[in-house]
Coordinates of C-alpha atoms (C1' of nucleotides) in Angstrom, one line a residue:
Chain A
M164 CA 18.6 16.1 99.9
N165 CA 21.5 16.1 98.1
A166 CA 22.2 14.0 95.1
E167 CA 24.4 11.7 97.2
E168 CA 22.0 11.2 100.0
R169 CA 19.2 10.7 97.6
L170 CA 21.1 8.0 96.0
R171 CA 22.4 6.2 99.3
A172 CA 18.8 6.8 100.8
E173 CA 17.6 4.5 97.8
V174 CA 20.0 1.8 97.3
T175 CA 19.5 1.4 101.4
R176 CA 15.6 1.2 100.5
A177 CA 16.2 -1.6 97.4
A178 CA 18.7 -3.4 99.6
L179 CA 16.3 -4.0 102.8
A180 CA 13.9 -4.9 99.9
I181 CA 15.7 -7.8 98.7
G182 CA 16.6 -9.1 102.3
A183 CA 19.2 -7.2 103.4
P184 CA 19.6 -7.6 107.5
E185 CA 18.1 -4.7 109.3
G186 CA 20.5 -1.7 110.0
F187 CA 22.6 -2.5 106.4
E188 CA 24.0 0.8 105.4
P189 CA 25.7 0.6 101.8
V190 CA 29.1 2.0 101.2
L191 CA 29.0 4.7 98.5
E192 CA 32.5 5.6 96.5
R193 CA 33.6 7.3 93.8
P194 CA 34.9 5.0 91.3
R195 CA 38.5 5.7 90.4
E196 CA 37.9 5.4 86.5
H197 CA 35.6 8.1 85.4
A198 CA 34.2 5.6 82.9
H199 CA 32.6 3.5 85.4
G200 CA 30.0 6.4 86.6
D201 CA 29.8 9.1 89.0
W202 CA 29.1 6.6 92.2
A203 CA 29.5 3.2 92.7
T204 CA 28.3 0.6 95.7
T205 CA 29.9 -2.5 97.0
A206 CA 26.8 -3.4 98.8
A207 CA 26.5 -6.5 96.7
L208 CA 29.9 -7.4 97.7
V209 CA 29.2 -6.7 101.2
L210 CA 25.7 -8.6 101.4
A211 CA 27.2 -11.8 99.8
K212 CA 28.2 -13.7 102.9
A213 CA 25.1 -12.8 104.9
L214 CA 22.6 -13.7 101.7
R215 CA 24.3 -16.8 100.8
R216 CA 24.3 -15.8 97.0
K217 CA 26.8 -14.5 94.5
P218 CA 27.6 -10.9 94.4
A219 CA 26.7 -10.5 90.7
D220 CA 23.5 -11.9 91.3
I221 CA 22.4 -9.8 94.2
S222 CA 23.7 -6.6 92.1
R223 CA 21.1 -7.6 89.7
D224 CA 18.3 -7.8 91.8
L225 CA 19.1 -4.4 93.4
V226 CA 19.4 -2.9 90.7
A227 CA 16.1 -4.2 89.5
A228 CA 14.1 -3.2 92.8
L229 CA 15.5 0.7 92.4
D230 CA 13.8 3.4 91.8
A231 CA 15.7 5.4 89.2
T232 CA 14.1 8.2 89.5
A233 CA 14.1 8.6 93.2
A234 CA 17.7 7.6 93.2
G235 CA 18.3 10.8 90.6
V236 CA 20.0 7.9 88.6
A237 CA 20.6 8.0 84.6
E238 CA 21.9 4.8 84.5
S239 CA 22.5 1.9 86.7
A240 CA 25.0 -0.9 85.7
V241 CA 26.6 -4.2 87.3
A242 CA 30.5 -4.1 86.7
G243 CA 33.6 -6.2 87.8
P244 CA 32.8 -8.9 90.9
G245 CA 29.7 -7.0 91.8
F246 CA 30.2 -3.6 91.8
I247 CA 26.8 -1.5 91.1
N248 CA 28.0 1.8 88.9
F249 CA 25.4 4.9 88.6
R250 CA 25.6 7.4 86.4
L251 CA 23.9 10.5 87.8
D252 CA 21.2 12.5 85.7
A253 CA 23.1 15.4 84.7
A254 CA 20.6 18.2 85.6
R255 CA 20.0 16.7 89.0
L256 CA 23.7 16.2 89.3
A257 CA 24.4 19.8 88.7
A258 CA 21.4 21.3 90.7
G259 CA 23.8 20.8 93.9
L260 CA 25.1 23.8 92.9
H261 CA 22.6 26.1 93.8
G262 CA 23.5 25.1 97.2
V263 CA 26.8 26.4 96.7
L264 CA 25.6 29.6 95.0
A265 CA 23.4 29.9 97.9
Q266 CA 26.0 29.2 100.8
G267 CA 28.7 30.9 99.3
R268 CA 31.4 31.5 102.0
A269 CA 29.7 29.2 104.3
F270 CA 29.7 26.2 101.9
G271 CA 31.3 23.2 103.2
R272 CA 31.2 24.1 106.6
G273 CA 30.2 21.4 109.1
N274 CA 28.8 21.6 112.8
T275 CA 30.4 18.3 114.3
G276 CA 32.0 20.7 116.7
A277 CA 28.4 21.6 117.8
G278 CA 30.4 25.1 119.2
R279 CA 32.4 23.0 121.7
A280 CA 35.9 24.3 122.7
V281 CA 39.0 22.7 121.4
N282 CA 42.4 24.1 122.3
V283 CA 45.0 23.5 119.6
E284 CA 48.9 24.2 120.7
F285 CA 51.2 24.6 118.1
V286 CA 55.0 26.3 117.4
S287 CA 55.5 26.6 121.3
A288 CA 59.1 27.2 120.6
N289 CA 61.8 28.0 123.5
P290 CA 62.8 31.5 123.2
T291 CA 66.4 30.7 122.6
G292 CA 66.6 31.4 118.8
P293 CA 64.4 32.4 115.5
L294 CA 62.2 30.1 114.3
H295 CA 63.7 27.7 111.9
V296 CA 61.9 25.4 109.1
G297 CA 60.5 22.7 111.8
H298 CA 58.8 25.5 113.0
G299 CA 57.3 26.7 110.0
R300 CA 56.0 23.2 109.5
Q301 CA 54.5 23.4 112.7
A302 CA 53.2 26.5 112.3
A303 CA 51.4 26.0 108.9
L304 CA 49.8 22.8 110.4
G305 CA 48.7 24.1 113.7
D306 CA 47.0 27.4 112.0
A307 CA 45.4 24.6 109.1
I308 CA 44.3 22.2 111.7
S309 CA 42.9 25.2 114.0
A310 CA 41.0 26.6 110.6
L311 CA 39.7 22.9 109.7
L312 CA 38.2 22.6 113.4
A313 CA 36.3 25.8 113.3
H314 CA 35.1 24.9 109.6
S315 CA 34.2 21.9 111.7
G316 CA 32.2 24.3 114.1
W317 CA 34.8 23.7 116.9
K318 CA 35.3 27.2 119.0
V319 CA 39.0 26.9 118.4
T320 CA 41.8 28.6 120.6
R321 CA 45.2 28.7 119.2
E322 CA 47.6 28.6 121.8
F323 CA 51.7 28.9 121.9
Y324 CA 53.3 27.7 125.1
Y325 CA 56.3 29.2 125.6
N326 CA 59.2 27.4 127.5
D327 CA 60.7 30.0 129.2
G328 CA 61.7 28.1 132.2
G329 CA 64.4 25.6 132.8
G330 CA 68.1 25.0 132.1
Q331 CA 68.2 25.9 128.2
I332 CA 67.3 29.2 129.1
E333 CA 70.2 29.7 131.6
R334 CA 72.5 28.5 128.6
L335 CA 71.1 30.8 126.4
R336 CA 71.8 33.9 128.9
D337 CA 75.1 32.5 129.5
S338 CA 75.6 32.2 125.8
V339 CA 74.5 35.8 125.7
H340 CA 77.2 36.9 128.4
A341 CA 79.9 35.0 126.9
R342 CA 79.1 37.2 123.3
I343 CA 79.1 40.4 125.4
V344 CA 82.1 39.7 127.5
G345 CA 84.0 38.3 124.3
A346 CA 84.4 34.9 126.2
P347 CA 84.6 31.5 124.4
L348 CA 81.5 29.2 124.0
A349 CA 81.5 26.1 125.4
D350 CA 80.1 23.2 123.0
D351 CA 76.8 23.0 124.6
Q352 CA 75.8 26.7 124.2
Y353 CA 74.3 28.5 122.0
H354 CA 76.6 29.7 118.8
G355 CA 74.6 31.0 116.5
E356 CA 74.9 34.5 114.9
Y357 CA 71.9 35.9 116.7
V358 CA 73.3 35.6 119.9
K359 CA 75.5 38.0 118.8
D360 CA 72.7 40.4 117.9
V361 CA 71.0 39.8 121.2
A362 CA 74.7 40.6 122.8
S363 CA 75.3 43.9 121.4
A364 CA 71.6 45.0 121.2
F365 CA 71.9 44.3 125.7
V366 CA 75.0 46.2 125.6
T367 CA 73.5 49.2 123.6
D368 CA 70.4 49.2 126.0
L369 CA 72.5 48.9 129.3
A370 CA 75.1 51.9 128.2
P371 CA 72.8 54.8 128.6
R372 CA 71.2 53.4 131.9
L373 CA 74.7 52.9 133.3
G374 CA 75.4 56.6 132.1
V375 CA 78.4 55.3 130.6
S376 CA 79.9 54.0 126.9
E377 CA 79.4 50.9 125.5
A378 CA 83.0 49.7 126.0
E379 CA 82.5 50.4 129.8
A380 CA 79.2 48.5 129.7
V381 CA 80.8 45.7 128.6
E382 CA 83.6 46.1 131.7
H383 CA 80.6 46.6 133.8
V384 CA 79.0 43.1 133.1
R385 CA 82.9 41.7 132.9
R386 CA 83.2 42.6 136.3
R387 CA 79.9 42.2 137.8
W388 CA 78.8 39.0 136.5
R389 CA 79.7 36.2 139.0
D390 CA 78.2 38.3 142.0
D391 CA 75.5 40.3 140.3
A392 CA 72.3 38.0 140.2
G393 CA 70.1 41.3 139.4
L394 CA 72.4 41.5 136.4
R395 CA 72.2 38.1 135.2
D396 CA 68.6 38.1 135.2
D397 CA 68.5 41.5 133.7
V398 CA 70.2 39.5 130.8
R399 CA 68.2 36.5 130.9
R400 CA 65.2 38.8 130.6
F401 CA 66.7 40.8 128.2
A402 CA 67.4 37.9 125.7
V403 CA 64.3 36.1 126.4
A404 CA 62.2 39.6 125.4
Y405 CA 64.3 39.9 122.2
L406 CA 63.9 36.4 121.0
R407 CA 60.2 36.2 121.8
A408 CA 60.1 39.5 119.6
E409 CA 61.9 38.0 116.7
Q410 CA 59.7 35.0 116.8
D411 CA 56.5 36.9 116.7
A412 CA 57.6 38.9 113.8
D413 CA 58.5 35.9 112.0
L414 CA 55.2 34.8 112.9
K415 CA 53.6 37.4 111.6
A416 CA 55.2 37.5 108.2
F417 CA 54.0 34.3 108.0
G418 CA 50.6 35.1 108.6
V419 CA 50.1 33.2 111.4
A420 CA 48.1 34.7 114.8
F421 CA 47.7 33.3 118.4
D422 CA 44.9 33.7 120.7
V423 CA 46.7 32.8 123.9
Y424 CA 50.3 32.6 124.8
Y425 CA 50.9 30.8 128.0
L426 CA 54.3 31.4 129.9
E427 CA 55.6 28.1 131.4
S428 CA 57.4 30.8 134.0
S429 CA 54.0 31.6 135.1
L430 CA 53.2 28.2 136.3
Y431 CA 56.0 28.7 138.7
S432 CA 55.4 32.5 139.8
D433 CA 51.7 31.4 140.3
G434 CA 52.3 28.0 142.1
K435 CA 50.7 25.9 139.6
V436 CA 53.7 23.6 139.5
A437 CA 54.1 23.4 143.3
S438 CA 50.3 22.3 143.7
T439 CA 50.5 19.9 141.2
I440 CA 53.7 18.6 142.6
E441 CA 51.8 18.4 145.9
A442 CA 48.6 16.9 144.3
L443 CA 50.9 14.0 142.3
K444 CA 52.0 12.9 145.9
A445 CA 48.9 12.9 147.0
T446 CA 47.6 10.2 144.9
G447 CA 50.1 7.7 146.0
H448 CA 51.8 7.3 142.7
T449 CA 55.0 8.9 143.7
F450 CA 58.1 7.7 145.5
E451 CA 61.4 8.6 146.6
L452 CA 64.2 7.2 145.3
D453 CA 68.2 8.3 145.3
G454 CA 66.9 11.7 147.1
A455 CA 64.8 12.2 144.2
T456 CA 60.8 12.2 143.8
W457 CA 59.7 9.8 141.3
L458 CA 55.9 9.5 139.3
R459 CA 55.1 5.8 138.7
T460 CA 54.5 6.5 135.1
T461 CA 54.4 2.5 134.6
D462 CA 51.3 2.8 136.3
F463 CA 50.0 4.1 133.3
G464 CA 51.8 2.9 130.3
D465 CA 55.5 4.0 130.2
D466 CA 58.2 1.9 130.0
K467 CA 59.8 3.0 133.0
D468 CA 59.3 5.7 135.8
R469 CA 60.0 9.1 136.1
V470 CA 61.7 11.6 138.1
M471 CA 59.4 14.8 138.7
V472 CA 61.8 16.2 141.5
R473 CA 65.2 16.1 140.9
S474 CA 67.8 15.0 144.0
A475 CA 69.5 17.7 146.3
G476 CA 72.5 17.2 144.5
K477 CA 70.9 17.8 141.1
G478 CA 69.4 21.3 142.2
G479 CA 66.3 19.9 143.5
E480 CA 64.1 21.4 140.8
P481 CA 61.2 19.5 139.3
T482 CA 62.0 17.8 135.9
Y483 CA 60.1 19.9 132.7
F484 CA 57.2 17.6 132.6
V485 CA 55.8 18.7 135.9
P486 CA 54.8 22.2 134.3
D487 CA 53.7 20.3 131.1
V488 CA 51.2 18.5 133.3
A489 CA 50.6 21.5 135.2
Y490 CA 49.9 23.6 131.9
H491 CA 47.7 20.8 130.8
V492 CA 45.9 20.7 133.7
T493 CA 45.1 24.4 132.9
K494 CA 43.6 23.8 129.6
W495 CA 41.5 21.2 131.1
E496 CA 40.5 23.8 134.0
R497 CA 39.9 26.2 131.5
G498 CA 37.2 24.4 130.1
F499 CA 39.1 22.9 127.3
T500 CA 37.3 19.2 127.1
R501 CA 39.3 18.6 123.6
A502 CA 42.8 19.7 123.4
V503 CA 45.3 19.5 120.4
D504 CA 48.9 19.4 120.5
V505 CA 51.2 19.8 117.2
Q506 CA 54.8 19.0 117.8
G507 CA 57.9 17.7 116.1
A508 CA 58.4 13.7 116.4
D509 CA 61.3 14.4 118.5
H510 CA 59.1 15.1 121.3
H511 CA 57.1 12.0 121.1
S512 CA 58.5 10.9 124.2
T513 CA 56.9 13.3 126.1
V514 CA 53.3 12.2 124.9
T515 CA 53.0 9.1 127.4
R516 CA 54.6 11.1 130.5
V517 CA 52.5 13.9 130.2
R518 CA 49.1 11.8 129.5
A519 CA 50.6 9.3 132.6
G520 CA 50.7 12.5 134.9
L521 CA 47.2 13.7 133.8
Q522 CA 45.6 10.3 134.4
A523 CA 47.5 9.9 137.8
L524 CA 46.2 13.1 139.4
G525 CA 42.9 11.5 138.7
I526 CA 40.9 14.4 138.0
G527 CA 38.4 13.2 135.4
I528 CA 41.0 13.9 132.3
P529 CA 39.9 11.4 129.8
Q530 CA 42.8 8.9 129.0
G531 CA 43.3 10.2 125.3
Y532 CA 44.0 13.7 126.7
P533 CA 45.3 15.8 125.1
E534 CA 45.5 14.3 121.4
Y535 CA 49.0 14.9 119.5
V536 CA 49.7 15.7 115.9
L537 CA 53.4 14.6 115.4
H538 CA 55.2 15.7 112.3
Q539 CA 58.5 14.7 111.1
M540 CA 61.5 16.6 110.8
V541 CA 62.0 18.9 107.8
T542 CA 65.5 18.5 105.9
V543 CA 66.2 21.5 104.3
V544 CA 68.4 21.2 101.3
R545 CA 70.2 24.0 99.5
G546 CA 72.8 24.0 96.8
G547 CA 72.2 20.3 96.5
E548 CA 73.4 19.9 100.1
E549 CA 71.6 19.0 103.3
V550 CA 72.0 22.0 105.9
K551 CA 72.3 20.6 109.2
I552 CA 69.8 22.6 111.6
S553 CA 71.4 22.8 115.1
K554 CA 70.5 25.9 117.0
R555 CA 73.5 25.6 119.1
A556 CA 76.0 25.1 116.1
G557 CA 74.6 28.0 114.8
S558 CA 73.3 26.5 111.1
Y559 CA 70.2 28.0 110.4
V560 CA 67.5 28.3 107.7
T561 CA 64.6 30.6 109.2
V562 CA 61.2 30.6 108.6
R563 CA 61.7 34.4 107.9
D564 CA 64.4 33.1 105.3
L565 CA 61.9 31.3 103.5
V566 CA 58.7 33.5 103.3
D567 CA 61.4 36.2 102.0
E568 CA 62.5 33.8 99.3
V569 CA 59.8 31.5 98.5
G570 CA 56.7 34.0 99.4
R571 CA 54.2 33.4 102.3
D572 CA 51.5 31.6 100.1
A573 CA 54.2 28.9 98.7
V574 CA 55.8 28.3 101.9
R575 CA 52.3 27.3 103.3
Y576 CA 51.4 25.1 100.9
F577 CA 54.6 23.3 100.8
F578 CA 54.6 22.4 104.1
L579 CA 50.9 21.6 104.2
M580 CA 50.9 19.4 100.7
R581 CA 52.2 16.2 102.5
K582 CA 50.8 14.3 105.8
G583 CA 52.6 15.2 108.9
E584 CA 53.8 11.7 109.2
S585 CA 56.3 11.7 106.2
Q586 CA 59.4 13.4 106.7
L587 CA 59.6 16.5 104.5
V588 CA 62.7 17.5 102.2
F589 CA 62.7 21.3 101.7
D590 CA 64.7 22.2 98.6
V591 CA 65.3 26.0 99.1
D592 CA 66.5 26.2 95.7
L593 CA 64.0 24.2 94.1
A594 CA 61.3 26.2 95.8
R595 CA 62.8 29.4 94.5
S596 CA 63.5 28.4 90.9
Q597 CA 59.7 26.6 90.6
S598 CA 58.1 29.6 91.9
E599 CA 57.2 30.2 88.8
E600 CA 55.4 26.8 88.2
N601 CA 54.8 26.0 91.5
P602 CA 51.5 23.9 92.5
V603 CA 50.2 26.9 94.7
Y604 CA 50.6 29.3 91.8
Y605 CA 48.6 26.6 89.5
I606 CA 45.6 26.5 91.8
Q607 CA 45.7 30.4 92.2
M608 CA 45.9 30.7 88.6
A609 CA 42.7 28.5 88.7
H610 CA 40.8 31.0 90.8
A611 CA 42.5 33.8 88.9
R612 CA 41.1 32.5 85.5
L613 CA 37.2 32.3 87.0
S614 CA 37.4 35.6 88.6
G615 CA 38.5 37.0 85.1
I616 CA 35.3 35.9 83.4
F617 CA 33.4 37.7 86.0
R618 CA 35.8 41.0 85.6
V619 CA 35.9 40.9 81.7
G620 CA 32.2 39.8 81.3
G621 CA 31.0 42.9 83.8
I622 CA 29.3 40.4 85.9
S623 CA 28.9 40.8 89.5
A624 CA 29.8 37.4 90.9
E625 CA 27.5 38.0 93.7
S626 CA 24.8 38.3 91.1
V627 CA 25.0 34.8 90.0
T628 CA 22.6 32.9 92.6
G629 CA 21.5 29.8 90.6
E630 CA 17.8 30.8 90.5
S631 CA 16.6 30.1 86.6
V632 CA 19.6 28.4 85.5
D633 CA 19.0 25.1 83.2
W634 CA 21.4 22.6 85.0
G635 CA 21.0 20.2 82.3
Q636 CA 23.4 22.6 80.2
L637 CA 26.3 21.0 82.3
G638 CA 26.8 17.8 80.6
A639 CA 30.2 18.1 79.2
P640 CA 32.6 15.8 81.2
E641 CA 34.8 18.4 82.0
E642 CA 31.7 20.1 83.5
R643 CA 30.4 16.6 85.0
E644 CA 33.9 16.3 86.9
L645 CA 34.4 19.8 88.0
V646 CA 30.9 19.7 89.6
K647 CA 31.6 16.3 91.5
A648 CA 34.7 17.6 92.7
I649 CA 32.7 21.4 94.1
L650 CA 30.1 19.1 95.6
D651 CA 32.7 16.3 97.1
W652 CA 34.3 19.5 98.9
P653 CA 31.9 19.2 102.6
S654 CA 32.7 15.8 102.9
L655 CA 36.6 16.0 102.2
A656 CA 36.7 18.9 104.6
A657 CA 34.8 17.1 107.4
G658 CA 37.1 14.2 106.6
A659 CA 40.5 16.2 106.7
A660 CA 39.1 18.0 110.1
E661 CA 38.5 14.6 111.7
A662 CA 41.7 13.2 110.5
L663 CA 43.4 16.5 111.5
E664 CA 45.1 16.1 108.2
P665 CA 45.3 19.3 106.2
H666 CA 47.3 17.7 103.2
R667 CA 43.7 16.1 102.2
V668 CA 43.0 19.8 101.4
A669 CA 45.9 20.5 99.6
G670 CA 45.4 17.2 97.5
W671 CA 42.0 18.3 96.9
L672 CA 42.5 21.7 95.7
L673 CA 45.3 20.9 93.2
D674 CA 43.0 18.0 91.8
T675 CA 40.3 20.9 91.6
A676 CA 42.3 23.5 90.2
R677 CA 43.4 20.8 87.2
L678 CA 39.5 20.3 86.8
V679 CA 39.1 23.9 86.6
H680 CA 42.0 24.7 83.8
L681 CA 40.6 21.6 82.0
W682 CA 37.2 23.2 81.9
Y683 CA 38.3 26.4 81.1
H684 CA 40.5 25.6 78.3
K685 CA 37.6 23.9 76.4
H686 CA 34.2 25.5 77.3
H687 CA 33.9 29.3 76.4
V688 CA 31.5 31.2 79.2
L689 CA 30.9 34.5 77.9
G690 CA 29.2 35.1 74.6
E691 CA 27.3 31.7 74.3
P692 CA 23.9 31.3 74.0
E693 CA 21.9 32.8 77.1
P694 CA 21.0 29.4 79.1
V695 CA 24.8 28.2 78.5
M696 CA 26.1 30.9 79.9
R697 CA 24.0 31.3 82.7
A698 CA 24.9 27.7 83.6
R699 CA 28.3 27.9 82.9
L700 CA 28.8 31.3 85.2
A701 CA 27.1 29.6 87.9
L702 CA 29.6 26.8 87.8
A703 CA 32.4 29.3 87.8
S704 CA 30.8 31.1 90.7
A705 CA 30.5 28.0 92.5
A706 CA 34.1 26.5 91.7
R707 CA 35.8 29.9 92.8
I708 CA 33.9 29.9 95.9
T709 CA 34.7 26.8 96.9
L710 CA 38.4 27.5 95.7
A711 CA 38.5 30.0 97.9
N712 CA 37.1 28.6 100.8
A713 CA 39.6 26.0 100.7
L714 CA 42.8 28.2 100.2
G715 CA 41.2 30.3 103.3
L716 CA 41.6 27.0 105.6
L717 CA 44.9 26.5 104.3
G718 CA 45.9 30.2 105.2
I719 CA 46.8 31.0 101.4
A720 CA 45.1 34.0 99.5
A721 CA 42.9 33.6 96.6
P722 CA 43.6 36.4 94.3
E723 CA 41.6 37.7 91.8
R724 CA 44.4 38.5 89.1
M725 CA 47.9 37.7 89.4
Chain B
rG111 C1' 68.5 -3.5 122.4
rC112 C1' 63.3 -1.0 123.0
rG113 C1' 59.4 2.7 121.2
rC114 C1' 57.2 5.7 117.7
rG115 C1' 57.3 7.3 111.9
rA116 C1' 58.1 6.3 106.9
rG117 C1' 59.9 2.7 102.7
rU118 C1' 54.9 3.2 96.3
rA119 C1' 57.1 5.9 89.0
rG120 C1' 63.9 8.6 87.5
rC121 C1' 62.9 12.9 92.1
rU122 C1' 59.3 14.9 95.7
rC123 C1' 54.7 12.8 97.2
rA124 C1' 48.9 11.2 97.6
rG125 C1' 46.1 6.6 97.7
rC126 C1' 39.4 9.2 101.4
rU127 C1' 40.3 3.9 106.6
rG128 C1' 39.7 -3.2 102.5
rG129 C1' 37.4 -2.4 96.2
rA130 C1' 37.8 -2.4 90.1
rU131 C1' 43.0 -1.8 85.2
rA132 C1' 47.7 1.5 91.8
rG133 C1' 47.4 8.3 91.1
rA134 C1' 49.7 13.9 91.1
rG135 C1' 53.3 17.3 90.3
rC136 C1' 58.4 18.0 89.0
rG137 C1' 61.8 16.2 85.3
rU138 C1' 62.4 13.2 80.2
rC139 C1' 60.1 12.8 74.8
rG140 C1' 56.5 14.7 71.3
rG141 C1' 52.4 18.4 70.2
rC142 C1' 48.7 22.8 70.7
rC143 C1' 48.7 30.4 71.0
rU144 C1' 43.0 35.0 65.7
rC145 C1' 40.5 32.3 72.5
rC146 C1' 36.9 35.1 79.4
rG147 C1' 45.1 35.4 81.0
rG148 C1' 49.7 30.1 77.3
rA149 C1' 51.5 31.1 85.2
rG150 C1' 47.4 27.0 80.1
rC151 C1' 46.1 22.4 77.8
rC152 C1' 46.9 17.2 74.9
rG153 C1' 49.7 13.0 74.5
rA154 C1' 53.9 9.3 75.2
rA155 C1' 57.4 6.5 78.2
rG156 C1' 57.7 5.3 83.4
rG157 C1' 55.6 0.3 88.9
rU158 C1' 57.4 -6.9 91.9
rC159 C1' 53.5 -1.0 96.3
rG160 C1' 61.1 -2.6 100.7
rU161 C1' 60.6 -8.5 101.5
rG162 C1' 58.4 -13.1 103.4
rG163 C1' 54.5 -15.1 104.9
rG164 C1' 49.1 -14.5 106.9
rU165 C1' 43.7 -13.2 107.4
rU166 C1' 39.2 -13.3 102.7
rC167 C1' 35.0 -12.7 97.7
rG168 C1' 39.2 -8.9 97.1
rA169 C1' 45.4 -6.2 100.7
rA170 C1' 49.4 -0.4 98.8
rU171 C1' 45.7 -0.6 103.1
rC172 C1' 44.4 -5.3 108.2
rC173 C1' 48.2 -9.1 111.3
rC174 C1' 53.2 -11.7 112.0
rG175 C1' 58.5 -12.2 110.8
rC176 C1' 62.7 -9.7 108.3
rC177 C1' 65.6 -5.6 106.0
rU178 C1' 66.9 -0.2 105.3
rC179 C1' 66.0 4.7 106.9
rG180 C1' 64.9 9.0 110.4
rC181 C1' 63.4 10.5 115.6
rG182 C1' 63.1 9.1 120.6
rC183 C1' 65.1 6.0 125.0
rA184 C1' 68.3 11.9 130.9
rC185 C1' 68.0 13.8 137.8
rC186 C1' 67.9 18.4 129.2
rA187 C1' 63.9 20.6 127.3

RNA sequence: GCGCGAGUAGCUCAGCUGGAUAGAGCGUCGGCCUCCGGAGCCGAAGGUCGUGGGUUCGAAUCCCGCCUCGCGCACCA
C-alpha cells in the first residue's frame, strides 16, 4: 500500500467512525499551496449536509478520530472552510521511491486495459500530397495516445487508413497529367510544386519503358491520354505510390510507425463496399429519392439524411461515407471492441454519419463506436505572417520542413503541449529561435543532469535499488516536492490515458523538470556524507527513471548528455 | 441560420472532471557562476477567467441567454 492509499483508507475509516454514511469515499487532493501540506481532503465539506453539522466541527472530530501513525501523517490541520490538510511523515513519503526503483521502466504502468485490443487510427491522409503541419499534430497526438493506452494495459494497433479512392485521386491524376503535358491547371486541381515532381518522375519512368526519349514520352501521354484508360490508370497508380512513399518517409523522419495500413481501394476490390450497401438496404433504414439511395441517418441523431449511392446522373457511385462505414465494420470484425479515431475537427461532420451507419447495421456495435479525438487546426506563422495551408493552391509547411528546422523532439513536444481542442499557432521562426530555450530542451536537460551525476560519480544507476536507504534524509522542501511529483506519475499517466489527453504528460514533464533543476541547484549528491548521498542517489535515480518513462510516451528522447 | 470547438497575464497556453490567495513558459525589469553541466537558479511587475443571469457551503469549471473567433453544414473526401 502506498502513502496515498494508506491515507485514504485511514480517512475513510475515521469518517465512518464519526457517522459518515455507508459507502462514503473521501476525496484526496493535492493542495495548490505547498504550505498547506501534502494532501488535503474535502470530506468535512461534503459531509456537512448529510450530517447537518458545520464543516469545521466535522473536521475537528475527523482529525481526532484519525490514527496518525496508521495514516502515515506527521501533522493534520483544519483550515479554511473545513479542509483538512495533511503533512506526511518525510520518511514514509520518500519510502515510496523504493517501489519506483524496483519497477524501473515499468513504473507508472497500469492495467485498466487488461490486455484488451484497441485500434487507434490517425493521420489517414489522402495520398494527394506531402504531410502538412495538421497531419504532424495528428501524428504526434495519435502516437502518444497509442503509447498512453499501451501504458495502461491496452493491446494497441496503430492504423493508417489511405483514402486512395474517390474523386480526389482522379483530381490528382489529372493534375499530374496537366503537369506532364504542360496544360493549364483548373482551380480545383492540385497546384503544389510536388505535382511537378511526380510528373517528371513519371516521365523519367515511362521513357525507358517505351524505349523513347523523355520528350517523346510526353508526346505519347499527350496523344493517348483521352482514349487510353490503361495509361490514365498508370498515372494514377504511379502518383499514389510516389506520394505514399513520400508520406512514409516523412513519418519515419518524425519517428511514427504504423502496424496496419488499410487501403480504401481494397474495400471496393474485395466487395466490402457492395456488401455493406446490401446490408444497409436490408435493414430498412434506406430509401430511394431522385434516383439516389439514401440512408435515413436521422433515425440515429443526424440532422438530415445522407446519400449513400449517387444517382445515375452523378455517376452512380457510393458516396465516401459508405466505405468509411465498411471500414469501421472491419475494425469491429477484426476484434477491436474499442476504436479511437484521431481526426481534424474539419471532419467532425463524419462522426454522426459513420456512427449512424454502424448503428443502422444492427450488428451489436455499441453506440459510441468509434471514439473520436478531434483536434483543432494548426495555424502556421512564418515571418510574422500566417501561411495559408492549401494543398490545391500549393502553399505548404510540411512535417518534414518542421522536423528539419527544429528537430523531431521539439516538434513532438510543441504539438503535444496543448490539448487537442485548442487551436494551435505554430510560429516556425519562434520555434527555431527558441531552439535553445525550448521547453523540451529544458526537460531533456533535467534528465541529462541526473544522468551526469551517475556518470561523474562512476556509479551505475542500476545499482541504486533503494535497499538500506534512510528515507528520512529527504526532508528538504525541494526534495519533498520532487518526491511527490514522481509518486504522482502513475495516476497522472492513468488519467491522461483515460481522457486521451497526452498534453497532461507534457505539462507534468515541465513541472517535474523544474523541480529537478531546483533540487539539483540546491542540493549536492556526490561527496555528501554516506547516508545523505545514498538517499539523494535514490531520488536522482527515481526522478531520472520517471522522466525517461514520460518522455518515452511522447516519443521524445531522454538523452544521457546534451 | 444550425452543429461542434475555443475565449484565462503583453504573447502562447495549463488548470487533474465543483474547492482555499487562478498557474507555467516566453517576453519585460532586477539579482546569482571556486559548483554532480549557467542549456541553470532566485526575485519583481503583470488578471473583472468574453459578458449577463442561474444552481450551492463554494464556479474558470455545471445550466441558460448574449458577444467575438475557428471549423463544419454536398449526390467532395
